[in-house]
mmCIF file of C-alpha atoms and ligand atoms in Angstrom:
data_model
loop_
_atom_site.group_PDB
_atom_site.id
_atom_site.type_symbol
_atom_site.label_atom_id
_atom_site.label_comp_id
_atom_site.label_asym_id
_atom_site.label_seq_id
_atom_site.Cartn_x
_atom_site.Cartn_y
_atom_site.Cartn_z
ATOM 1 C CA UNK R 921 -26.056 3.208 -45.554
ATOM 2 C CA UNK R 922 -24.417 5.087 -42.695
ATOM 3 C CA UNK R 923 -22.998 2.981 -39.923
ATOM 4 C CA UNK R 924 -21.685 4.441 -36.741
ATOM 5 C CA UNK R 925 -18.005 3.766 -36.067
ATOM 6 C CA UNK R 926 -16.597 3.714 -32.552
ATOM 7 C CA UNK R 927 -18.202 6.571 -30.655
ATOM 8 C CA UNK R 928 -17.962 7.680 -27.060
ATOM 9 C CA UNK R 929 -21.256 9.278 -26.146
ATOM 10 C CA UNK R 930 -20.564 11.762 -23.362
ATOM 11 C CA UNK R 931 -23.393 12.646 -20.998
ATOM 12 C CA UNK R 932 -22.591 15.950 -19.335
ATOM 13 C CA UNK R 933 -25.846 15.913 -17.343
ATOM 14 C CA UNK R 934 -24.640 12.712 -15.721
ATOM 15 C CA UNK R 935 -21.373 14.507 -14.941
ATOM 16 C CA UNK R 936 -23.260 17.356 -13.201
ATOM 17 C CA UNK R 937 -25.344 14.888 -11.238
ATOM 18 C CA UNK R 938 -22.284 12.911 -10.176
ATOM 19 C CA UNK R 939 -20.630 16.157 -9.116
ATOM 20 C CA UNK R 940 -23.654 17.086 -6.998
ATOM 21 C CA UNK R 941 -23.671 13.647 -5.389
ATOM 22 C CA UNK R 942 -19.996 14.029 -4.488
ATOM 23 C CA UNK R 943 -20.666 17.444 -2.982
ATOM 24 C CA UNK R 944 -23.516 16.024 -0.936
ATOM 25 C CA UNK R 945 -21.202 13.354 0.469
ATOM 26 C CA UNK R 946 -18.800 16.016 1.666
ATOM 27 C CA UNK R 947 -20.769 19.250 1.918
ATOM 28 C CA UNK R 948 -18.097 21.243 3.719
ATOM 29 C CA UNK R 949 -15.134 20.344 1.541
ATOM 30 C CA UNK R 950 -13.951 22.093 -1.575
ATOM 31 C CA UNK R 951 -13.645 19.937 -4.666
ATOM 32 C CA UNK R 952 -10.487 19.512 -6.703
ATOM 33 C CA UNK R 953 -11.893 17.694 -9.732
ATOM 34 C CA UNK R 954 -9.267 15.394 -11.210
ATOM 35 C CA UNK R 955 -9.018 15.700 -14.999
ATOM 36 C CA UNK R 956 -5.696 14.004 -15.728
ATOM 37 C CA UNK R 957 -5.249 11.702 -18.731
ATOM 38 C CA UNK R 958 -7.606 13.706 -20.919
ATOM 39 C CA UNK R 959 -10.317 13.787 -18.269
ATOM 40 C CA UNK R 960 -10.062 10.009 -17.827
ATOM 41 C CA UNK R 961 -10.582 9.726 -21.575
ATOM 42 C CA UNK R 962 -13.681 11.963 -21.621
ATOM 43 C CA UNK R 963 -12.005 15.065 -23.045
ATOM 44 C CA UNK R 964 -10.034 17.498 -20.882
ATOM 45 C CA UNK R 965 -11.539 20.828 -21.918
ATOM 46 C CA UNK R 966 -15.021 19.364 -22.353
ATOM 47 C CA UNK R 967 -15.087 18.067 -18.787
ATOM 48 C CA UNK R 968 -13.547 21.230 -17.334
ATOM 49 C CA UNK R 969 -16.143 23.393 -19.039
ATOM 50 C CA UNK R 970 -18.922 21.177 -17.728
ATOM 51 C CA UNK R 971 -17.866 21.519 -14.079
ATOM 52 C CA UNK R 972 -18.557 25.179 -13.324
ATOM 53 C CA UNK R 973 -18.877 24.534 -9.588
ATOM 54 C CA UNK R 974 -15.543 22.780 -9.105
ATOM 55 C CA UNK R 975 -13.175 24.736 -6.878
ATOM 56 C CA UNK R 976 -10.036 23.569 -8.695
ATOM 57 C CA UNK R 977 -8.849 21.093 -11.288
ATOM 58 C CA UNK R 978 -6.104 18.506 -10.898
ATOM 59 C CA UNK R 979 -3.894 17.306 -13.762
ATOM 60 C CA UNK R 980 -0.699 15.268 -13.967
ATOM 61 C CA UNK R 981 1.220 17.036 -16.734
ATOM 62 C CA UNK R 982 2.087 20.641 -17.495
ATOM 63 C CA UNK R 983 0.709 20.242 -21.032
ATOM 64 C CA UNK R 984 -2.676 19.325 -19.619
ATOM 65 C CA UNK R 985 -2.678 22.409 -17.430
ATOM 66 C CA UNK R 986 -1.637 24.661 -20.318
ATOM 67 C CA UNK R 987 -4.321 23.153 -22.549
ATOM 68 C CA UNK R 988 -6.902 24.122 -19.941
ATOM 69 C CA UNK R 989 -5.535 27.663 -19.759
ATOM 70 C CA UNK R 990 -5.559 27.886 -23.579
ATOM 71 C CA UNK R 991 -9.190 26.845 -23.482
ATOM 72 C CA UNK R 992 -9.921 29.829 -21.257
ATOM 73 C CA UNK R 993 -10.264 27.926 -17.985
ATOM 74 C CA UNK R 994 -9.483 30.345 -15.181
ATOM 75 C CA UNK R 995 -10.000 28.190 -12.115
ATOM 76 C CA UNK R 996 -7.092 27.062 -9.962
ATOM 77 C CA UNK R 997 -5.242 24.150 -11.575
ATOM 78 C CA UNK R 998 -2.974 21.884 -9.525
ATOM 79 C CA UNK R 999 -0.163 19.785 -10.993
ATOM 80 C CA UNK R 1000 -0.574 16.576 -9.015
ATOM 81 C CA UNK R 1001 3.015 15.421 -9.512
ATOM 82 C CA UNK R 1002 4.439 18.890 -9.433
ATOM 83 C CA UNK R 1003 6.768 20.161 -12.163
ATOM 84 C CA UNK R 1004 9.337 18.016 -13.953
ATOM 85 C CA UNK R 1005 11.890 20.658 -14.972
ATOM 86 C CA UNK R 1006 13.015 23.722 -13.098
ATOM 87 C CA UNK R 1007 12.718 25.687 -16.353
ATOM 88 C CA UNK R 1008 8.958 25.163 -16.086
ATOM 89 C CA UNK R 1009 8.555 27.037 -12.821
ATOM 90 C CA UNK R 1010 8.216 30.419 -14.491
ATOM 91 C CA UNK R 1011 5.576 28.938 -16.811
ATOM 92 C CA UNK R 1012 3.670 27.799 -13.750
ATOM 93 C CA UNK R 1013 3.831 31.245 -12.199
ATOM 94 C CA UNK R 1014 2.858 33.011 -15.424
ATOM 95 C CA UNK R 1015 -0.113 30.713 -15.967
ATOM 96 C CA UNK R 1016 -1.243 30.779 -12.391
ATOM 97 C CA UNK R 1017 -0.719 27.037 -11.964
ATOM 98 C CA UNK R 1018 -0.391 25.485 -8.534
ATOM 99 C CA UNK R 1019 2.137 22.763 -7.875
ATOM 100 C CA UNK R 1020 2.552 19.879 -5.554
ATOM 101 C CA UNK R 1021 5.976 19.630 -3.959
ATOM 102 C CA UNK R 1022 6.953 16.087 -3.105
ATOM 103 C CA UNK R 1023 10.764 16.047 -3.175
ATOM 104 C CA UNK R 1024 13.860 18.077 -2.403
ATOM 105 C CA UNK R 1025 14.643 18.776 -6.036
ATOM 106 C CA UNK R 1026 11.353 20.586 -6.414
ATOM 107 C CA UNK R 1027 11.873 22.469 -3.154
ATOM 108 C CA UNK R 1028 15.362 23.603 -4.205
ATOM 109 C CA UNK R 1029 14.134 24.641 -7.621
ATOM 110 C CA UNK R 1030 11.387 26.800 -6.118
ATOM 111 C CA UNK R 1031 13.672 28.378 -3.536
ATOM 112 C CA UNK R 1032 16.280 29.253 -6.170
ATOM 113 C CA UNK R 1033 13.929 30.421 -8.894
ATOM 114 C CA UNK R 1034 13.549 34.044 -9.887
ATOM 115 C CA UNK R 1035 9.847 34.425 -10.224
ATOM 116 C CA UNK R 1036 7.713 37.329 -11.312
ATOM 117 C CA UNK R 1037 4.966 36.027 -9.068
ATOM 118 C CA UNK R 1038 4.862 33.576 -6.131
ATOM 119 C CA UNK R 1039 3.659 30.009 -6.641
ATOM 120 C CA UNK R 1040 0.840 28.322 -4.776
ATOM 121 C CA UNK R 1041 2.175 25.051 -3.328
ATOM 122 C CA UNK R 1042 0.584 21.848 -2.059
ATOM 123 C CA UNK R 1043 3.092 19.959 0.092
ATOM 124 C CA UNK R 1044 2.725 16.219 -0.254
ATOM 125 C CA UNK R 1045 3.609 13.960 2.651
ATOM 126 C CA UNK R 1046 4.118 10.228 2.326
ATOM 127 C CA UNK R 1047 1.821 8.687 4.942
ATOM 128 C CA UNK R 1048 2.307 5.102 3.840
ATOM 129 C CA UNK R 1049 1.764 4.722 0.114
ATOM 130 C CA UNK R 1050 5.523 5.092 -0.458
ATOM 131 C CA UNK R 1051 5.160 6.466 -3.919
ATOM 132 C CA UNK R 1052 5.363 10.263 -3.802
ATOM 133 C CA UNK R 1053 5.735 12.579 -0.845
ATOM 134 C CA UNK R 1054 8.265 13.779 1.659
ATOM 135 C CA UNK R 1055 8.994 11.615 4.672
ATOM 136 C CA UNK R 1056 7.077 12.627 7.804
ATOM 137 C CA UNK R 1057 10.241 13.780 9.584
ATOM 138 C CA UNK R 1058 11.006 16.178 6.719
ATOM 139 C CA UNK R 1059 7.761 18.097 7.223
ATOM 140 C CA UNK R 1060 9.094 20.765 9.608
ATOM 141 C CA UNK R 1061 12.040 21.474 7.303
ATOM 142 C CA UNK R 1062 9.949 21.669 4.129
ATOM 143 C CA UNK R 1063 7.289 23.716 5.830
ATOM 144 C CA UNK R 1064 9.780 26.227 7.170
ATOM 145 C CA UNK R 1065 11.600 26.517 3.861
ATOM 146 C CA UNK R 1066 8.407 27.044 1.883
ATOM 147 C CA UNK R 1067 6.993 29.472 4.443
ATOM 148 C CA UNK R 1068 10.105 31.611 4.333
ATOM 149 C CA UNK R 1069 10.414 31.686 0.560
ATOM 150 C CA UNK R 1070 9.170 34.751 -1.281
ATOM 151 C CA UNK R 1071 8.559 32.476 -4.233
ATOM 152 C CA UNK R 1072 5.749 30.735 -2.388
ATOM 153 C CA UNK R 1073 2.260 32.097 -1.996
ATOM 154 C CA UNK R 1074 0.948 31.546 1.518
ATOM 155 C CA UNK R 1075 -0.770 29.647 2.951
ATOM 156 C CA UNK R 1076 0.361 26.324 1.514
ATOM 157 C CA UNK R 1077 -1.884 23.247 1.511
ATOM 158 C CA UNK R 1078 -0.886 19.947 3.132
ATOM 159 C CA UNK R 1079 -1.813 16.743 1.347
ATOM 160 C CA UNK R 1080 -1.194 13.036 1.103
ATOM 161 C CA UNK R 1081 -2.635 10.165 -0.929
ATOM 162 C CA UNK R 1082 -4.415 6.976 0.147
ATOM 163 C CA UNK R 1083 -3.108 3.663 -1.192
ATOM 164 C CA UNK R 1084 -5.991 1.329 -0.334
ATOM 165 C CA UNK R 1085 -9.040 3.492 0.224
ATOM 166 C CA UNK R 1086 -11.160 1.203 -1.976
ATOM 167 C CA UNK R 1087 -10.760 -1.655 0.524
ATOM 168 C CA UNK R 1088 -13.223 -1.118 3.349
ATOM 169 C CA UNK R 1089 -11.533 -3.504 5.758
ATOM 170 C CA UNK R 1090 -7.942 -2.674 4.988
ATOM 171 C CA UNK R 1091 -6.239 -1.270 8.106
ATOM 172 C CA UNK R 1092 -3.818 0.705 5.946
ATOM 173 C CA UNK R 1093 -6.312 3.544 5.488
ATOM 174 C CA UNK R 1094 -7.062 4.207 9.173
ATOM 175 C CA UNK R 1095 -3.310 4.084 9.709
ATOM 176 C CA UNK R 1096 -2.656 6.630 6.965
ATOM 177 C CA UNK R 1097 -5.455 8.874 8.237
ATOM 178 C CA UNK R 1098 -4.127 8.722 11.809
ATOM 179 C CA UNK R 1099 -0.602 9.558 10.698
ATOM 180 C CA UNK R 1100 -1.769 12.436 8.495
ATOM 181 C CA UNK R 1101 -3.847 13.773 11.381
ATOM 182 C CA UNK R 1102 -0.974 13.534 13.807
ATOM 183 C CA UNK R 1103 1.541 15.131 11.451
ATOM 184 C CA UNK R 1104 -0.692 18.014 10.459
ATOM 185 C CA UNK R 1105 -2.536 18.638 13.741
ATOM 186 C CA UNK R 1106 -0.511 21.714 14.622
ATOM 187 C CA UNK R 1107 -0.826 23.344 11.234
ATOM 188 C CA UNK R 1108 -3.821 25.573 10.721
ATOM 189 C CA UNK R 1109 -3.733 25.007 6.994
ATOM 190 C CA UNK R 1110 -6.043 23.487 4.437
ATOM 191 C CA UNK R 1111 -5.538 19.744 4.106
ATOM 192 C CA UNK R 1112 -6.383 17.138 1.492
ATOM 193 C CA UNK R 1113 -6.356 13.351 1.503
ATOM 194 C CA UNK R 1114 -9.403 11.799 -0.155
ATOM 195 C CA UNK R 1115 -9.633 10.373 -3.671
ATOM 196 C CA UNK R 1116 -12.965 8.966 -4.905
ATOM 197 C CA UNK R 1117 -12.814 5.921 -2.646
ATOM 198 C CA UNK R 1118 -11.971 8.183 0.299
ATOM 199 C CA UNK R 1119 -14.991 10.337 -0.542
ATOM 200 C CA UNK R 1120 -17.213 7.240 -0.527
ATOM 201 C CA UNK R 1121 -15.868 5.227 2.380
ATOM 202 C CA UNK R 1122 -13.777 7.430 4.673
ATOM 203 C CA UNK R 1123 -15.490 10.666 5.811
ATOM 204 C CA UNK R 1124 -12.577 11.346 8.148
ATOM 205 C CA UNK R 1125 -10.335 11.724 5.115
ATOM 206 C CA UNK R 1126 -12.304 14.603 3.610
ATOM 207 C CA UNK R 1127 -10.681 17.620 5.341
ATOM 208 C CA UNK R 1128 -10.952 20.903 3.390
ATOM 209 C CA UNK R 1129 -10.311 19.533 -0.111
ATOM 210 C CA UNK R 1130 -11.521 16.296 -1.633
ATOM 211 C CA UNK R 1131 -9.935 15.083 -4.886
ATOM 212 C CA UNK R 1132 -12.404 12.881 -6.764
ATOM 213 C CA UNK R 1133 -11.516 11.526 -10.187
ATOM 214 C CA UNK R 1134 -13.195 8.294 -11.243
ATOM 215 C CA UNK R 1135 -16.418 8.981 -9.328
ATOM 216 C CA UNK R 1136 -17.023 12.191 -11.285
ATOM 217 C CA UNK R 1137 -17.220 10.088 -14.409
ATOM 218 C CA UNK R 1138 -19.914 7.918 -12.844
ATOM 219 C CA UNK R 1139 -17.685 4.931 -12.238
ATOM 220 C CA UNK R 1140 -17.126 3.249 -8.910
ATOM 221 C CA UNK R 1141 -13.639 2.622 -7.539
ATOM 222 C CA UNK R 1142 -15.058 0.104 -5.055
ATOM 223 C CA UNK R 1143 -15.313 -3.689 -5.340
ATOM 224 C CA UNK R 1144 -18.451 -4.864 -7.138
ATOM 225 C CA UNK R 1145 -20.138 -6.114 -3.948
ATOM 226 C CA UNK R 1146 -20.475 -2.504 -2.773
ATOM 227 C CA UNK R 1147 -23.119 -0.667 -4.772
ATOM 228 C CA UNK R 1148 -22.658 3.061 -5.171
ATOM 229 C CA UNK R 1149 -26.089 4.652 -5.459
ATOM 230 C CA UNK R 1150 -26.811 7.800 -7.400
ATOM 231 C CA UNK R 1151 -23.989 7.905 -9.938
ATOM 232 C CA UNK R 1152 -24.408 7.419 -13.685
ATOM 233 C CA UNK R 1153 -21.709 6.744 -16.261
ATOM 234 C CA UNK R 1154 -20.669 9.778 -18.268
ATOM 235 C CA UNK R 1155 -19.204 7.742 -21.142
ATOM 236 C CA UNK R 1156 -21.115 5.183 -23.176
ATOM 237 C CA UNK R 1157 -18.882 3.525 -25.757
ATOM 238 C CA UNK R 1158 -20.702 2.327 -28.840
ATOM 239 C CA UNK R 1159 -20.140 1.089 -32.350
ATOM 240 C CA UNK R 1160 -22.217 -0.825 -34.853
ATOM 241 C CA UNK R 1161 -22.596 -4.284 -36.263
ATOM 242 C CA UNK R 1162 -20.893 -4.245 -39.652
ATOM 243 C CA UNK R 1163 -21.383 -7.918 -40.463
ATOM 244 C CA UNK R 1164 -23.788 -10.673 -39.472
ATOM 245 C CA UNK R 1165 -23.192 -14.238 -40.682
ATOM 246 C CA UNK R 1166 -24.294 -17.783 -39.941
ATOM 247 C CA UNK R 1167 -21.709 -20.379 -39.073
ATOM 248 C CA UNK R 1168 -22.039 -24.059 -38.340
ATOM 249 C CA UNK R 1169 -20.787 -26.029 -35.361
ATOM 250 C CA UNK R 1170 -17.047 -26.616 -35.516
ATOM 251 C CA UNK R 1171 -16.174 -23.469 -37.450
ATOM 252 C CA UNK R 1172 -13.532 -21.088 -36.111
ATOM 253 C CA UNK R 1173 -13.813 -17.307 -35.849
ATOM 254 C CA UNK R 1174 -11.109 -14.660 -35.937
ATOM 255 C CA UNK R 1175 -7.310 -14.635 -35.765
ATOM 256 C CA UNK R 1176 -5.666 -17.991 -35.088
ATOM 257 C CA UNK R 1177 -9.101 -19.580 -35.124
ATOM 258 C CA UNK R 1178 -8.947 -19.047 -31.401
ATOM 259 C CA UNK R 1179 -12.676 -19.634 -30.901
ATOM 260 C CA UNK R 1180 -14.541 -22.577 -32.367
ATOM 261 C CA UNK R 1181 -18.317 -22.694 -32.300
ATOM 262 C CA UNK R 1182 -19.932 -25.613 -30.494
ATOM 263 C CA UNK R 1183 -23.216 -25.062 -32.317
ATOM 264 C CA UNK R 1184 -24.728 -23.528 -35.393
ATOM 265 C CA UNK R 1185 -25.038 -19.860 -34.596
ATOM 266 C CA UNK R 1186 -24.985 -16.288 -35.849
ATOM 267 C CA UNK R 1187 -21.813 -14.243 -35.528
ATOM 268 C CA UNK R 1188 -21.834 -10.466 -35.404
ATOM 269 C CA UNK R 1189 -18.829 -8.259 -36.064
ATOM 270 C CA UNK R 1190 -18.693 -4.931 -34.211
ATOM 271 C CA UNK R 1191 -16.473 -2.143 -35.541
ATOM 272 C CA UNK R 1192 -14.339 -1.566 -32.487
ATOM 273 C CA UNK R 1193 -10.994 -2.992 -31.465
ATOM 274 C CA UNK R 1194 -7.824 -2.294 -29.575
ATOM 275 C CA UNK R 1195 -7.111 0.528 -32.041
ATOM 276 C CA UNK R 1196 -10.027 2.308 -30.382
ATOM 277 C CA UNK R 1197 -8.994 1.367 -26.879
ATOM 278 C CA UNK R 1198 -11.100 -1.745 -26.448
ATOM 279 C CA UNK R 1199 -8.934 -4.095 -24.339
ATOM 280 C CA UNK R 1200 -7.158 -6.712 -26.437
ATOM 281 C CA UNK R 1201 -7.133 -9.097 -23.524
ATOM 282 C CA UNK R 1202 -10.903 -9.180 -23.102
ATOM 283 C CA UNK R 1203 -11.626 -12.925 -23.092
ATOM 284 C CA UNK R 1204 -14.413 -15.013 -24.575
ATOM 285 C CA UNK R 1205 -17.614 -14.197 -22.739
ATOM 286 C CA UNK R 1206 -16.923 -10.510 -22.093
ATOM 287 C CA UNK R 1207 -20.400 -8.954 -22.368
ATOM 288 C CA UNK R 1208 -21.426 -6.645 -25.203
ATOM 289 C CA UNK R 1209 -24.927 -5.095 -25.307
ATOM 290 C CA UNK R 1210 -26.824 -5.392 -28.555
ATOM 291 C CA UNK R 1211 -30.523 -4.620 -28.909
ATOM 292 C CA UNK R 1212 -31.035 -4.683 -25.171
ATOM 293 C CA UNK R 1213 -29.388 -8.003 -24.421
ATOM 294 C CA UNK R 1214 -25.916 -9.147 -23.493
ATOM 295 C CA UNK R 1215 -24.050 -11.241 -25.982
ATOM 296 C CA UNK R 1216 -20.602 -12.749 -25.442
ATOM 297 C CA UNK R 1217 -17.415 -11.599 -27.109
ATOM 298 C CA UNK R 1218 -15.776 -14.501 -28.932
ATOM 299 C CA UNK R 1219 -12.297 -15.014 -30.312
ATOM 300 C CA UNK R 1220 -9.474 -12.514 -30.479
ATOM 301 C CA UNK R 1221 -9.997 -8.784 -30.230
ATOM 302 C CA UNK R 1222 -8.610 -7.307 -33.466
ATOM 303 C CA UNK R 1223 -7.321 -3.791 -34.056
ATOM 304 C CA UNK R 1224 -10.548 -2.589 -35.631
ATOM 305 C CA UNK R 1225 -13.200 -5.142 -34.753
ATOM 306 C CA UNK R 1226 -14.467 -7.773 -32.395
ATOM 307 C CA UNK R 1227 -16.786 -10.716 -32.939
ATOM 308 C CA UNK R 1228 -19.767 -11.641 -30.792
ATOM 309 C CA UNK R 1229 -22.012 -14.689 -30.694
ATOM 310 C CA UNK R 1230 -25.495 -13.367 -31.436
ATOM 311 C CA UNK R 1231 -27.098 -16.795 -30.925
ATOM 312 C CA UNK R 1232 -29.301 -18.998 -33.075
ATOM 313 C CA UNK R 1233 -32.450 -16.891 -32.753
ATOM 314 C CA UNK R 1234 -30.708 -13.636 -33.620
ATOM 315 C CA UNK R 1235 -32.725 -10.894 -35.323
ATOM 316 C CA UNK R 1236 -29.828 -8.441 -35.207
ATOM 317 C CA UNK R 1237 -28.866 -6.641 -38.372
ATOM 318 C CA UNK R 1238 -25.968 -4.789 -39.855
ATOM 319 C CA UNK R 1239 -26.173 -1.243 -38.546
ATOM 320 C CA UNK R 1240 -27.552 -2.151 -35.129
ATOM 321 C CA UNK R 1241 -25.787 -0.424 -32.262
ATOM 322 C CA UNK R 1242 -23.499 -2.305 -29.897
ATOM 323 C CA UNK R 1243 -22.636 -0.868 -26.495
ATOM 324 C CA UNK R 1244 -19.235 -1.865 -25.188
ATOM 325 C CA UNK R 1245 -19.645 -0.101 -21.854
ATOM 326 C CA UNK R 1246 -21.504 2.728 -20.207
ATOM 327 C CA UNK R 1247 -25.276 2.966 -19.802
ATOM 328 C CA UNK R 1248 -26.636 -0.555 -19.460
ATOM 329 C CA UNK R 1249 -23.233 -2.223 -19.120
ATOM 330 C CA UNK R 1250 -20.871 -0.988 -16.426
ATOM 331 C CA UNK R 1251 -17.265 -0.390 -17.458
ATOM 332 C CA UNK R 1252 -16.355 -1.817 -14.051
ATOM 333 C CA UNK R 1253 -17.750 -5.161 -15.213
ATOM 334 C CA UNK R 1254 -15.971 -5.115 -18.556
ATOM 335 C CA UNK R 1255 -12.742 -4.212 -16.762
ATOM 336 C CA UNK R 1256 -13.137 -7.205 -14.469
ATOM 337 C CA UNK R 1257 -13.465 -9.499 -17.506
ATOM 338 C CA UNK R 1258 -10.363 -7.950 -19.042
ATOM 339 C CA UNK R 1259 -8.482 -8.293 -15.721
ATOM 340 C CA UNK R 1260 -7.888 -4.574 -15.530
ATOM 341 C CA UNK R 1261 -9.473 -1.570 -13.843
ATOM 342 C CA UNK R 1262 -12.032 0.877 -15.248
ATOM 343 C CA UNK R 1263 -9.474 3.703 -15.016
ATOM 344 C CA UNK R 1264 -7.342 2.021 -17.678
ATOM 345 C CA UNK R 1265 -10.222 1.297 -20.048
ATOM 346 C CA UNK R 1266 -11.463 4.879 -19.884
ATOM 347 C CA UNK R 1267 -8.160 6.612 -20.405
ATOM 348 C CA UNK R 1268 -7.132 4.223 -23.198
ATOM 349 C CA UNK R 1269 -9.834 5.538 -25.531
ATOM 350 C CA UNK R 1270 -7.895 6.565 -28.640
ATOM 351 C CA UNK R 1271 -8.073 9.600 -30.872
ATOM 352 C CA UNK R 1272 -10.005 7.970 -33.660
ATOM 353 C CA UNK R 1273 -13.029 7.376 -31.411
ATOM 354 C CA UNK R 1274 -15.696 9.936 -32.232
ATOM 355 C CA UNK R 1275 -17.097 12.003 -29.434
ATOM 356 C CA UNK R 1276 -20.785 12.716 -29.386
ATOM 357 C CA UNK R 1277 -22.595 14.650 -26.688
ATOM 358 C CA UNK R 1278 -25.683 12.958 -25.290
ATOM 359 C CA UNK R 1279 -28.844 15.090 -25.399
HETATM 360 C C1 PLP G 885 -5.628 10.506 -9.713
HETATM 361 C C2 PLP G 885 -5.584 11.160 -8.372
HETATM 362 C C3 PLP G 885 -6.767 11.334 -7.636
HETATM 363 C C4 PLP G 885 -8.110 10.825 -8.091
HETATM 364 O O1 PLP G 885 -8.213 9.442 -7.879
HETATM 365 P P1 PLP G 885 -9.603 8.689 -8.146
HETATM 366 O O2 PLP G 885 -9.384 7.337 -7.608
HETATM 367 O O3 PLP G 885 -9.797 8.691 -9.634
HETATM 368 O O4 PLP G 885 -10.649 9.450 -7.449
HETATM 369 C C5 PLP G 885 -6.684 12.032 -6.439
HETATM 370 N N1 PLP G 885 -5.492 12.487 -5.983
HETATM 371 C C6 PLP G 885 -4.346 12.315 -6.662
HETATM 372 C C7 PLP G 885 -3.069 12.852 -6.107
HETATM 373 C C8 PLP G 885 -4.341 11.643 -7.868
HETATM 374 O O5 PLP G 885 -3.208 11.476 -8.541
#
C-alpha cells in the first residue's frame, strides 16, 4: 500500500504556454515575471528556471532575490517593495539587484550610500492606490535626485500599480492610467503599470514593461463571469482517500460534529488539511474532484484531513486520488467558496506538501 499524501503537481509546460499567451497579449512589452511568495507557492527557483524568455523577475523580499542568485539565475531581479534596511544596499549592488524606490527614506539611503557599483532603480509613483509610491508632486524632485546620483544607474524606470484593474467597469483604472500618462509624458524612460489584470483588460496600461504574476500560473484575476481563454493551471493540488466508511442518516462527521448527514451515505477522508494550506474556512459544499466527479466537502477542515460526502452509490476506494484544485477544478472556484482569493490559496501551500513535476 502506497498512498499519495498532499502533492502539488507542477506543470511547467502550462507555465510556458501561459507565458506565451501573455506575450501575445502585449507583443511589444518586456515581461517582468512576478515570483514573490515562493513563486505564488509554485517554487521560486523552479519557476524562474522554467521562464527562460522572461526579461526580468520581480520579488518582494531580499531573501527571495538572493535565493534566485544562489540558484544561478542571472536575469535582472527587481525588489518590488525596494529594500528595507540601508545596510542592504551594498548587497543589492553586489548581487546586481534592482530596486523600487517608493519613499524618501529609500532615496536618502541611496544618495548617501558608498557603493562599489551603481544601482538600477524603478521609481514608483502613487497614482491612486495609496499604498506605496511617491506623491505625484514629488516626481520632479525624486527624478532629479536620482538622475544626479552616481549611485544610480541610468536610465531609471517609472512605474505605478493599479488598484482595481480586475474590475472592467471601475473608473479608477482609467483615472490611474490618465494620471500616470500625464505625469510621465515628458520623460523618455521605460514605464510600467500593468499587473495580470492590466495585461488582460487594459492594453493602454502595458507600456514597456508588463508585470504579470497570477496569470503566469494559469489563474485568472478576473471575476468568474469573464472567461480567460488559453491559460492552464500550473499547480494541481492532490491527495488521496485514506478512509471510506458508511454512515447512517443523523450521524455527525468531524470536529464538533459540525456536519450531520441527512441520509445514509458514504464518507471519504482525504489526507489534506490546513497544515498543507487547504483553507480551514472552506465551508460545506466546497467541491473536491474524485474519480472525475465533484463531491462536496463536509464538516470542519482539520489540520491533516478533510471529509467529503461520496454519496450512496460510491465506488471510490482508499487510495483513489482527490484533486483539491488545479486541472479539472479551478482554484478560483475553490477560493470563492472559501471567501478568499486564489492568490492566498496558492501561496499558502506549506512545506510538507510534496512537489511533483507533471510529465
Ligand atoms: C504582485 C505584483 C504584481 C503582480 O500582480 P498579479 O495580480 O499577480 O499579476 C505586479 N506588480 C507589483 C508591484 C506587484 O507587487
